[in-house]
Short mmCIF file of C-alpha atoms and ligand atoms in Angstrom, two decimals:
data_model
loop_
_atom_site.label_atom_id
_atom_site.label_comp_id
_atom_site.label_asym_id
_atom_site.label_seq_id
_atom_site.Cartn_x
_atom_site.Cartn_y
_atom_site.Cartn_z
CA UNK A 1 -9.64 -68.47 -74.39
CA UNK A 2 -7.81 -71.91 -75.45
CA UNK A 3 -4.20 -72.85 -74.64
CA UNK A 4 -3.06 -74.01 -78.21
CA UNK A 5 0.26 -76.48 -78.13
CA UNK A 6 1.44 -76.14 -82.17
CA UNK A 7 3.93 -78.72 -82.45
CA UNK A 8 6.82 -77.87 -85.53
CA UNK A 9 5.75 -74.45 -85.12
CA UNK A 10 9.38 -72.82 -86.47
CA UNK A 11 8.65 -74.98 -89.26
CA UNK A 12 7.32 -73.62 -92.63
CA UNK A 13 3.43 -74.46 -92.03
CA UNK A 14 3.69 -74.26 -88.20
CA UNK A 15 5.35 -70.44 -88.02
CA UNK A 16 2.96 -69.28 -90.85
CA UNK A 17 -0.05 -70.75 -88.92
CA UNK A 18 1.35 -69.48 -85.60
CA UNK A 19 1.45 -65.58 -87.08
CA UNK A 20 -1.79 -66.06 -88.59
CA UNK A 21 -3.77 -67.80 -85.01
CA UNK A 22 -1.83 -64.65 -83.13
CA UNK A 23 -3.69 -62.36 -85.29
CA UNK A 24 -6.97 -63.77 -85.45
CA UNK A 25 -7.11 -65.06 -81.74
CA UNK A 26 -4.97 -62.36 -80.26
CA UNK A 27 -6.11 -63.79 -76.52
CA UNK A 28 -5.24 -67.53 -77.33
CA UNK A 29 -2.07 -68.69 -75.03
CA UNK A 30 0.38 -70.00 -78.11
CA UNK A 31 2.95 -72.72 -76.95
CA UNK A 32 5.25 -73.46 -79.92
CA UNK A 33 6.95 -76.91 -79.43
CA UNK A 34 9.68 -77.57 -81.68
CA UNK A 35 13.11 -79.61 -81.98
CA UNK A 36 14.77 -76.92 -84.54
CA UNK A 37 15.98 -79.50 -86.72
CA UNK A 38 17.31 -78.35 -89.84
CA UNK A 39 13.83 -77.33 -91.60
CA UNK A 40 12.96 -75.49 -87.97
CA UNK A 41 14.10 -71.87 -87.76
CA UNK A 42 13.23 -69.88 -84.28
CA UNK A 43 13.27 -66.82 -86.36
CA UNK A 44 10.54 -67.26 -88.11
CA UNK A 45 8.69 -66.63 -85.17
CA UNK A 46 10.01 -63.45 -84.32
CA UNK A 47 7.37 -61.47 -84.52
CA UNK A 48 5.45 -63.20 -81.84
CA UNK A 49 8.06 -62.31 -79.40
CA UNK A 50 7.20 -60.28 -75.97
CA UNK A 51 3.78 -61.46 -76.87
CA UNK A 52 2.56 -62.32 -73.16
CA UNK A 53 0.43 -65.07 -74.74
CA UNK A 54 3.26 -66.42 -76.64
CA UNK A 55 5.94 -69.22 -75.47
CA UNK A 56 8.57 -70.99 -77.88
CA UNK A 57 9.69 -74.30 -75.63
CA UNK A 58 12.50 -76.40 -77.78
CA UNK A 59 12.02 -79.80 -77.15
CA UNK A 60 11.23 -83.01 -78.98
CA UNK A 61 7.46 -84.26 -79.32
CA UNK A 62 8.82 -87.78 -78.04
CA UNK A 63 9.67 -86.32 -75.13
CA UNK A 64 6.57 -87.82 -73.36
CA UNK A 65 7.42 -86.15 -69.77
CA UNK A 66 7.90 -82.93 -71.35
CA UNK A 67 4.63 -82.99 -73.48
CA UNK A 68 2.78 -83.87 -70.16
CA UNK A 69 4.47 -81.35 -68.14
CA UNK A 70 3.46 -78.61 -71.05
CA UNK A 71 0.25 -80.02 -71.39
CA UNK A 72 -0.50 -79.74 -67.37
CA UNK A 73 1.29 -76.40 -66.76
CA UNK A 74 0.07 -74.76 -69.89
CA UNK A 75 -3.61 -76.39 -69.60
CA UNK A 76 -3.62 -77.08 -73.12
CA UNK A 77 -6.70 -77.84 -74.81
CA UNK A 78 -5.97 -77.75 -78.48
CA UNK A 79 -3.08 -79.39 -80.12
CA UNK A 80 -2.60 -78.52 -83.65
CA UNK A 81 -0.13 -81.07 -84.64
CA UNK A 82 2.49 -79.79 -87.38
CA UNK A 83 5.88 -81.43 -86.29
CA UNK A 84 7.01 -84.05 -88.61
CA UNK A 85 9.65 -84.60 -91.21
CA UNK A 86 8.48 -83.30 -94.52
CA UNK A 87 10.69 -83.96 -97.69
CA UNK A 88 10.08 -87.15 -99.64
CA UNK A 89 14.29 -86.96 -101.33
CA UNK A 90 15.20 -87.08 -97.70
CA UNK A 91 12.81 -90.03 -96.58
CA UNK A 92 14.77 -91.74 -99.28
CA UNK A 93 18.01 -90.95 -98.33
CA UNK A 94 17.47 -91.61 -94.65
CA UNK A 95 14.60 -92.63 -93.75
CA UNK A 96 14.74 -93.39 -89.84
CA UNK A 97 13.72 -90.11 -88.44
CA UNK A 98 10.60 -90.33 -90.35
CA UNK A 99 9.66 -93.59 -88.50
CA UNK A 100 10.96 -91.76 -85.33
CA UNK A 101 8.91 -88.80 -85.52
CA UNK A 102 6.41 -88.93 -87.80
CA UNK A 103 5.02 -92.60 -86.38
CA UNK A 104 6.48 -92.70 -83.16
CA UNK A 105 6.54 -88.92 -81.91
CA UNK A 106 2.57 -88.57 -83.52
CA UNK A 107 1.44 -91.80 -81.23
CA UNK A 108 3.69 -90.40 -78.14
CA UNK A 109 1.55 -86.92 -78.67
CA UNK A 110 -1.30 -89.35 -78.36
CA UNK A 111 -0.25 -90.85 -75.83
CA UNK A 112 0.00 -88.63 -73.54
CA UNK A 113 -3.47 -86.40 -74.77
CA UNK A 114 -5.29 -88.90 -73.82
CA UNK A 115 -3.58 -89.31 -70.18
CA UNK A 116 -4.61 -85.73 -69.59
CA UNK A 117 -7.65 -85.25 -71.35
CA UNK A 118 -9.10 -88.64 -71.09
CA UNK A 119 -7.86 -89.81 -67.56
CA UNK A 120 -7.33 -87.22 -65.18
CA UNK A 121 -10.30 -85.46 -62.98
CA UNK A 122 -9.09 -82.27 -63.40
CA UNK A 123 -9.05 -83.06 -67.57
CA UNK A 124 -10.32 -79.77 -69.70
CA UNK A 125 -14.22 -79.66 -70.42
CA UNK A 126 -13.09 -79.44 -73.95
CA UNK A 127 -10.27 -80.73 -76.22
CA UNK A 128 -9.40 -81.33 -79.90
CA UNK A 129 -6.34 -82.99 -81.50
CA UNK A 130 -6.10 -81.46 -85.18
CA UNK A 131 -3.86 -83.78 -87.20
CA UNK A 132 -1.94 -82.09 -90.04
CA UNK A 133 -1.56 -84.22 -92.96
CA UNK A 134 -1.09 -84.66 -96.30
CA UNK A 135 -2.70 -86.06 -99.69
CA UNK A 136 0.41 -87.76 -100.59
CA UNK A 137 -1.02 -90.66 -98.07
CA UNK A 138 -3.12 -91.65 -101.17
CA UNK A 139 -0.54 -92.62 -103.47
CA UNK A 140 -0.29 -91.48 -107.37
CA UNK A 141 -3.06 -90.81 -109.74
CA UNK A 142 -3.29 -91.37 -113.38
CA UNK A 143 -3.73 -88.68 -116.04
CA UNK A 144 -7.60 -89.10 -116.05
CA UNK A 145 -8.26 -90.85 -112.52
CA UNK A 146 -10.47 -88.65 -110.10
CA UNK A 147 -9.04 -86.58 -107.61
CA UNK A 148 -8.51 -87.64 -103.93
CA UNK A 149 -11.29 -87.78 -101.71
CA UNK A 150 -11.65 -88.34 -98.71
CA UNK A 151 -13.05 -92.29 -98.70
CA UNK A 152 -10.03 -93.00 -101.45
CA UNK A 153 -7.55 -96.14 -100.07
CA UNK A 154 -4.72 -95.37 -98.56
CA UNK A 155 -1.55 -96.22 -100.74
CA UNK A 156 1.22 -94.15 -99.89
CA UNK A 157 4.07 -94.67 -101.91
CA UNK A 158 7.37 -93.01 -100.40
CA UNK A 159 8.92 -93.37 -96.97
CA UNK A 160 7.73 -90.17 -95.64
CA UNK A 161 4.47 -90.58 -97.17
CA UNK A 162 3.71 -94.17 -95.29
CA UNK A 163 5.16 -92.63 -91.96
CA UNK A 164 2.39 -89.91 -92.31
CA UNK A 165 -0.22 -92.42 -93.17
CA UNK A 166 0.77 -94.31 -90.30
CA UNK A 167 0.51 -91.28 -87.94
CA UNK A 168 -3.37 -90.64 -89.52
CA UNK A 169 -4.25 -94.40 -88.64
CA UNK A 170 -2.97 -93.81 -85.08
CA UNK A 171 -4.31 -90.65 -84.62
CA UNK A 172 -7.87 -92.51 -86.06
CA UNK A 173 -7.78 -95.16 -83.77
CA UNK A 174 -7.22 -92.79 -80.51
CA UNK A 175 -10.15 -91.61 -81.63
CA UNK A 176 -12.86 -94.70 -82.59
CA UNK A 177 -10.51 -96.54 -79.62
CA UNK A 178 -10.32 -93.68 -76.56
CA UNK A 179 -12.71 -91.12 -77.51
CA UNK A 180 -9.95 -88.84 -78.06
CA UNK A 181 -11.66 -85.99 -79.56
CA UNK A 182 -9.71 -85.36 -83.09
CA UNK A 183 -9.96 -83.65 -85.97
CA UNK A 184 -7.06 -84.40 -89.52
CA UNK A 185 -6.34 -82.11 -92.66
CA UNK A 186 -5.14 -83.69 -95.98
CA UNK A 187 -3.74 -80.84 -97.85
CA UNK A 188 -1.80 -80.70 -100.94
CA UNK A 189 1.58 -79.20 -101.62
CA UNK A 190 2.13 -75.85 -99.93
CA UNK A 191 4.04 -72.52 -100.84
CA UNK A 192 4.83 -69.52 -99.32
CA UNK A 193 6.98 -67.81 -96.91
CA UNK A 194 9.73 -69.40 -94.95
CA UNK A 195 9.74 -72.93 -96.84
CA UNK A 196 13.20 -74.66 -96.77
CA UNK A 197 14.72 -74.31 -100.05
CA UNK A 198 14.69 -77.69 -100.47
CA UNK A 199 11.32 -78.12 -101.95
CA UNK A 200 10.34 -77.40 -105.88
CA UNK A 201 9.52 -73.78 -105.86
CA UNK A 202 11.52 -71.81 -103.34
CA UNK A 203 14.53 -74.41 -104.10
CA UNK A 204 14.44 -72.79 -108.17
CA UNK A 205 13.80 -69.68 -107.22
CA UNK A 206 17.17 -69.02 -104.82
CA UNK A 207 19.20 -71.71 -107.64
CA UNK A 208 17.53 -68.83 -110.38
CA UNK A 209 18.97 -65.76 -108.10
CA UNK A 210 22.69 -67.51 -107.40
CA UNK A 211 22.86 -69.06 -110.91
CA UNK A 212 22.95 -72.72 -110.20
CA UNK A 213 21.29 -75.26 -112.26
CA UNK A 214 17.51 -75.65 -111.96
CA UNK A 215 17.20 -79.54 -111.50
CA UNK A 216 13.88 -80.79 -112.80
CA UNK A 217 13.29 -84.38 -112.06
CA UNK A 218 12.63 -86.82 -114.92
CA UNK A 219 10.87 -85.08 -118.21
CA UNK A 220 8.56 -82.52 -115.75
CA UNK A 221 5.16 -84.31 -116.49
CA UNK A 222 4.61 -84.92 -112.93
CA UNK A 223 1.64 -82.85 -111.58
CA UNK A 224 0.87 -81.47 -108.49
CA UNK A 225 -2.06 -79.27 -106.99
CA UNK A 226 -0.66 -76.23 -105.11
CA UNK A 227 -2.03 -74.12 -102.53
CA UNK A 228 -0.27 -70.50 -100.95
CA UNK A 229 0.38 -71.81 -96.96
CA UNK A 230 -2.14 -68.64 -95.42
CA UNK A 231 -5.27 -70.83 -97.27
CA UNK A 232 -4.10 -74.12 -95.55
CA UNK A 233 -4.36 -71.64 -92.07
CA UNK A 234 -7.59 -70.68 -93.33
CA UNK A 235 -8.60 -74.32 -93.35
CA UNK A 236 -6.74 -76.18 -90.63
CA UNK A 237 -8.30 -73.02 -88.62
CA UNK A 238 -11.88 -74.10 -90.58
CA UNK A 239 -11.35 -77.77 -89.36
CA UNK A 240 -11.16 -76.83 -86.14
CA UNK A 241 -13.63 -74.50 -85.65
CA UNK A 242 -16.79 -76.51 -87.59
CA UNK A 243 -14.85 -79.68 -88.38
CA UNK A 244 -16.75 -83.30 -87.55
CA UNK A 245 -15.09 -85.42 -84.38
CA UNK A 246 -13.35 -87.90 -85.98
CA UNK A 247 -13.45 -86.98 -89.61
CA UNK A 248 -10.93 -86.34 -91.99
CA UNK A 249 -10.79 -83.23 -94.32
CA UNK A 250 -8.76 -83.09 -97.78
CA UNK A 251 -7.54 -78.90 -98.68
CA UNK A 252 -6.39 -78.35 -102.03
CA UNK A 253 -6.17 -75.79 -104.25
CA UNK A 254 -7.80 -76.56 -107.37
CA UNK A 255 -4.38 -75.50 -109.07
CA UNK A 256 -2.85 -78.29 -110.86
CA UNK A 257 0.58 -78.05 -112.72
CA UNK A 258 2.91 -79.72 -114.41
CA UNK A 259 6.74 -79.20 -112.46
CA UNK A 260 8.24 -78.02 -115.55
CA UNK A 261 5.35 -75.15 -116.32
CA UNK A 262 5.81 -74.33 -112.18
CA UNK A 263 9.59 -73.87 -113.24
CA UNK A 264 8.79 -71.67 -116.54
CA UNK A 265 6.66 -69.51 -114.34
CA UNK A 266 9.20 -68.90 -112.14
CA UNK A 267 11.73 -68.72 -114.51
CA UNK A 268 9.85 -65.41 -116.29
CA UNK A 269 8.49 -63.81 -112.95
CA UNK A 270 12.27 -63.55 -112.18
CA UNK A 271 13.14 -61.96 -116.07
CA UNK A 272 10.35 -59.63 -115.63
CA UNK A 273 11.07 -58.37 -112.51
CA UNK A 274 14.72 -58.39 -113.03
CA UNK A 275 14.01 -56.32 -116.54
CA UNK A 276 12.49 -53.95 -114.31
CA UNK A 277 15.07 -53.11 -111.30
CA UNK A 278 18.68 -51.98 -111.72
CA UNK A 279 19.06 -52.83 -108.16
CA UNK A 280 17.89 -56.61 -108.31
CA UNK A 281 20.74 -56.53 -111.14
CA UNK A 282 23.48 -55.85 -108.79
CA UNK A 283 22.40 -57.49 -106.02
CA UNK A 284 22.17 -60.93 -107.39
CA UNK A 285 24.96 -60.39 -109.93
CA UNK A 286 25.34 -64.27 -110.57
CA UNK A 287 21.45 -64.83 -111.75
CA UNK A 288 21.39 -64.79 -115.51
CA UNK A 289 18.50 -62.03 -115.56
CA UNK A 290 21.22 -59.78 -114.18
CA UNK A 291 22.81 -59.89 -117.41
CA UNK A 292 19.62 -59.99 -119.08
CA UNK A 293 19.63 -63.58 -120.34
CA UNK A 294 17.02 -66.00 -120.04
CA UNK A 295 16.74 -67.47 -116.32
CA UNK A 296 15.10 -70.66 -118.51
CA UNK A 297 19.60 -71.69 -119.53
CA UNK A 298 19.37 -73.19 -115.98
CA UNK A 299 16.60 -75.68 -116.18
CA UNK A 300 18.75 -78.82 -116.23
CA UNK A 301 16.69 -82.12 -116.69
CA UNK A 302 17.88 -84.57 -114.17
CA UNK A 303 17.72 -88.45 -112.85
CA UNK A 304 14.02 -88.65 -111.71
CA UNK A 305 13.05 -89.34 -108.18
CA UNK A 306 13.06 -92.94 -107.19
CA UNK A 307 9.32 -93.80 -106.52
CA UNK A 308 8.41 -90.91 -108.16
CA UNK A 309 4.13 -90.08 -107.74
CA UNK A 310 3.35 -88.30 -110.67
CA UNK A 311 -0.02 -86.75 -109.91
CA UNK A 312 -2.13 -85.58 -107.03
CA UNK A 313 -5.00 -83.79 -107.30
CA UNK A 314 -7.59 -83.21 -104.13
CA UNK A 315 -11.06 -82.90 -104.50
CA UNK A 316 -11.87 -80.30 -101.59
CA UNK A 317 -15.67 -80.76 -101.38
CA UNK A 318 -16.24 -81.97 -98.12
CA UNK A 319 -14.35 -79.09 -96.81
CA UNK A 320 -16.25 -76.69 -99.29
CA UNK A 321 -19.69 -77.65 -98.47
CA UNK A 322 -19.11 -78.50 -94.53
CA UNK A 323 -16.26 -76.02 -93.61
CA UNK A 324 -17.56 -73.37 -96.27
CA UNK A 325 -13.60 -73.86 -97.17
CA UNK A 326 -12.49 -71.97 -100.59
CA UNK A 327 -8.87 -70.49 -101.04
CA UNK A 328 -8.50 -67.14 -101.67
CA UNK A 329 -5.20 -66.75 -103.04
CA UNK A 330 -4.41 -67.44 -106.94
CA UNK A 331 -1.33 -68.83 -108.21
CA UNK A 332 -0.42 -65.79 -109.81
CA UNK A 333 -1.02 -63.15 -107.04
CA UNK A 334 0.81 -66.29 -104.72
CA UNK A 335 3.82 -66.94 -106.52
CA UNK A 336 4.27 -63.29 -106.87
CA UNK A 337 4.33 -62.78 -103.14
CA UNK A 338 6.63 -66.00 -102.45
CA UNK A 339 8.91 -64.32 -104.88
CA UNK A 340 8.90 -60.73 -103.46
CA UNK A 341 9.28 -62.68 -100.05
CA UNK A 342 12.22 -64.28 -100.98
CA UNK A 343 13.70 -61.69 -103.01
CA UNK A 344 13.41 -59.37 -99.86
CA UNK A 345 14.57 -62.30 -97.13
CA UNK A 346 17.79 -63.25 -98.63
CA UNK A 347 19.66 -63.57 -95.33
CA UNK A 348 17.08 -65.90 -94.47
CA UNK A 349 17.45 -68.38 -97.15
CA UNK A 350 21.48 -67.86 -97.38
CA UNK A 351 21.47 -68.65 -93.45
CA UNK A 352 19.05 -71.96 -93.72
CA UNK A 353 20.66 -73.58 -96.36
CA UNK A 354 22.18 -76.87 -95.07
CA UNK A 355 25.67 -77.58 -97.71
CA UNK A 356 25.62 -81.16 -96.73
CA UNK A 357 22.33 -81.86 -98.06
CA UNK A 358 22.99 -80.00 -101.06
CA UNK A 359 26.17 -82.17 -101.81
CA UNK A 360 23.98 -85.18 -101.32
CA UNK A 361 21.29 -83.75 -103.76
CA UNK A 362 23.91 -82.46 -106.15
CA UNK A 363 25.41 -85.94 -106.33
CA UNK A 364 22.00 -87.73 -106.84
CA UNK A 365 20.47 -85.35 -109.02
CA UNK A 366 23.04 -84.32 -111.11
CA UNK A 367 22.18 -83.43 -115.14
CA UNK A 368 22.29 -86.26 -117.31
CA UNK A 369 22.11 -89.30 -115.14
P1 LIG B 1 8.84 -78.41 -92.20
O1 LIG B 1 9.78 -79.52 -92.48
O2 LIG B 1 9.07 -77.06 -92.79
O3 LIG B 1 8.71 -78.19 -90.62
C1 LIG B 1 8.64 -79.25 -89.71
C2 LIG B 1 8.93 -78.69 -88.33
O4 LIG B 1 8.83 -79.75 -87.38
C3 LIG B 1 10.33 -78.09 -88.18
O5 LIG B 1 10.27 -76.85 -87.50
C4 LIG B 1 11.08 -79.12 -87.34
O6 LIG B 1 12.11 -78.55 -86.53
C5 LIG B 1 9.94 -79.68 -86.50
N1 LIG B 1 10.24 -81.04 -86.00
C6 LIG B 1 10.73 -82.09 -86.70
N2 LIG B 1 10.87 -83.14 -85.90
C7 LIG B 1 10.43 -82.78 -84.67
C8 LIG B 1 10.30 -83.45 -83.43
N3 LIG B 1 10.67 -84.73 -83.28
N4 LIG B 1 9.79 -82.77 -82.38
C9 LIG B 1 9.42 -81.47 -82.51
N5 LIG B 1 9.54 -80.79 -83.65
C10 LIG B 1 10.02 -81.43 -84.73
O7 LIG B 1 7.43 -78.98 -92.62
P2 LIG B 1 6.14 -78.22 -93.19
O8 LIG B 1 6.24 -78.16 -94.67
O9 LIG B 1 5.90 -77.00 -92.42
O10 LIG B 1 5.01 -79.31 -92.85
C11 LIG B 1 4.31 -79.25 -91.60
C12 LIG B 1 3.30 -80.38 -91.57
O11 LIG B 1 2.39 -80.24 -92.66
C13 LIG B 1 3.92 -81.76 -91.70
O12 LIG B 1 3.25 -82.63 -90.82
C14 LIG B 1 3.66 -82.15 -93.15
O13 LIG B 1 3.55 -83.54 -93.27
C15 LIG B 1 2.35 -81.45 -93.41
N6 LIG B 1 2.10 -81.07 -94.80
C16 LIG B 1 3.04 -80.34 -95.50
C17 LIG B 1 2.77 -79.96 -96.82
C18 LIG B 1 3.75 -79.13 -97.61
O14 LIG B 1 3.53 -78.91 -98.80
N7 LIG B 1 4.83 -78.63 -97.03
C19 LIG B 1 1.56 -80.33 -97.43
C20 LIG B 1 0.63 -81.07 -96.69
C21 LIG B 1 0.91 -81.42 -95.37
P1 LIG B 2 8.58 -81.29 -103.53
O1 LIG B 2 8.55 -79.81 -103.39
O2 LIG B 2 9.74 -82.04 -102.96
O3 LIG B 2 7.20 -81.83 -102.92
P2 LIG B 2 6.55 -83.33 -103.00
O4 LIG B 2 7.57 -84.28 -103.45
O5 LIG B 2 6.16 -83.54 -101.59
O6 LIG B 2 5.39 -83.20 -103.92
O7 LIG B 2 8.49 -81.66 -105.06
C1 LIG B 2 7.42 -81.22 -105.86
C2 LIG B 2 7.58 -81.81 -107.24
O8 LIG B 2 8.75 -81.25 -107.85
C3 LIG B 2 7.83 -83.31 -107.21
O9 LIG B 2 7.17 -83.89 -108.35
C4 LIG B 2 9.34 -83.45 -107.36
C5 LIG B 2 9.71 -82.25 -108.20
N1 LIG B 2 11.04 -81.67 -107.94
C6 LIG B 2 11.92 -81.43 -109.01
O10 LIG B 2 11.62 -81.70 -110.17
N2 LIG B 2 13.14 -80.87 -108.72
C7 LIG B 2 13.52 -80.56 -107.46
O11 LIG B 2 14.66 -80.08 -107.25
C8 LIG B 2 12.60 -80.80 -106.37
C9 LIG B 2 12.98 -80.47 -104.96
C10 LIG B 2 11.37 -81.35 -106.67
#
């Protein structure tokens, strides 16, 4: 049995990974750590409740004498390491909390695992620290450039992209420095349940059920590869099962898009299925597919993204041949799920939604500019 510590676990990664370790390692002690910041939501987690293996403990991960209190009382052995701030717009608009948590709450985690695995007598036989990261570390690829691998430079290009680099360096050198015994996951973009609407996909598809403008950055070139969150489970859960001490794994999808054919998609998923149900019609009586017209009238092109990467692609073959790593999920049968999700979780999204943020986005990203 391990004691797992899954820091940002309310978040939209953590809480999917947290249902899907609770299923598949129903004796595991789970100890969800998370601030509830705005992308955090405790109810995503509700099915874990009256678990006896289960605890949700809201605190910060720089907390250092509450991480070492947790990590002593709960004799955790494996951290899987989600907490962070995630959305490149808002590492532009304000980008101290990135630097606070991503740099400095990743090396305080760090910190304080290798006190109590590294330094103490009564330290665990085993430990792992399994980094989650991301392949926006490696900057912006060119139409025919190869895809990321693992041995690519570093270039990260955005203010939440160079706090997560940062936090892979650190959590490298604990490693070749301490011995700590760590494990990190590249992955590329992620969708799926409970993602804050503030990200591409499940941002057009509640703006396609309310009737708001669709606001694709730029002319919609930019690519990325995209992956449904229960096959980044599969692999973070992959990487730490068979993963290398002290190697780094990239997870992709092998799904490349365009935005702008990601928004099309969506955009006739929601006709279809709106074609098809009388009662999607009157309960979301402001989407155009209510009144049968094309959800398509509310892509808007907008003022692009400053910084803007326009491709990433992974090249998963490390994982594939060492980890035996493949997704499962298509894009189709994935999108389709996100959507039902959505469509059936609508007092989830409406009660996430932050209406500062959207003034701020509405203002930057308004049509035209
Ligand atoms: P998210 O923004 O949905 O969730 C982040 C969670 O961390 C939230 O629950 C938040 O409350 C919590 N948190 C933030 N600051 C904290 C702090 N100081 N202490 C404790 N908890 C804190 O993010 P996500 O999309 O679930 O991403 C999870 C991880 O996966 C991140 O590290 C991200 O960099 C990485 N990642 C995300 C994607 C993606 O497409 N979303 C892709 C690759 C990697
Ligand atoms: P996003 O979901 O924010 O993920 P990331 O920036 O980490 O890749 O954005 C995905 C792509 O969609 C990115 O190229 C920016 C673009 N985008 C839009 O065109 N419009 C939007 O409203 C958002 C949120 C993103």
């Amino acid at each position: 049995m391990r004691s797992l510590l899954v820091t940002g676990g309310a978040g939209f990664i953590g809480s999917n990974f947290a249902l899907y370790w609770a299923e598949k390692y129903p004796d595991d002690r789970l100890v969800i750590l998370d601030a509830l910041t705005y992308a955090g939501n405790k109810a995503n987690l509700v099915e874990l409740e009256g678990l006896d293996t289960y605890r949700f403990v809201h605190g910060d991960i720089g907390d250092q004498a509450l991480i070492e209190s947790l990590m002593l009382d709960e004799k955790i052995d494996l951290i899987v390491h989600f907490a962070a701030e995630s959305h490149v717009d808002r590492s532009i608009h304000e980008p101290d909390a990135f630097i606070q948590t991503n740099v400095l709450g990743t090396h305080n985690l760090l910190k304080v695992a290798r006190e109590v695995w590294l330094e103490r007598d009564d330290a665990p036989s085993w430990h792992r620290f399994q980094h989650v990261s991301t392949d926006e570390v490696y900057g912006t690829l060119g139409p025919d450039d190869p895809a990321f691998t693992e041995s690519t430079a570093y270039a990260p290009n955005s203010p939440y992209a160079a706090s997560k680099a940062a936090s892979d360096h650190l959590v490298r050198a604990y490693h070749h420095t301490f011995g700590l015994q760590v494990t990190t996951s590249n992955c590329s973009n992620n969708y799926g349940p409970y993602q804050f609407p503030e990200k591409l996909i499940p941002l057009m598809i509640v703006n396609a059920l309310t009737g708001k403008p669709m606001p694709v950055y730029g002319d919609g070139s930019n690519i990325r590869d995209w992956l449904y969150v229960d096959d980044h489970c599969r692999g973070i859960d992959l990487v730490i099962e068979k993963g290398a001490i002290g190697e780094t794994y990239n997870i992709g999808g092998n799904n490349e898009w365009t935005n702008i054919d990601i928004v099309k998609q969506i955009c006739t998923h929601i006709d279809n299925i709106f074609a098809a149900d009388s009662e999607l019609r009157s309960t979301f009586p402001d989407a155009p597919a209510a009144a049968g017209k094309p959800t398509e009238s509310l892509i808007t092109y907008v003022k692009d993204r400053l910084g803007h990467d326009w491709r990433y692609a992974i090249d998963a073959t490390r994982a594939t041949n060492e980890l035996n790593y493949e997704p499962v999920e298509t894009f189709e049968s994935g999108l389709q799920r996100t959507l039902k999700w959505m469509l059936d979780n609508e007092s989830w999204w409406r009660a996430v939604m932050d209406g500062s943020y959207r003034d701020w986005i509405e203002k930057n990203y308004s049509a035209g500019e």
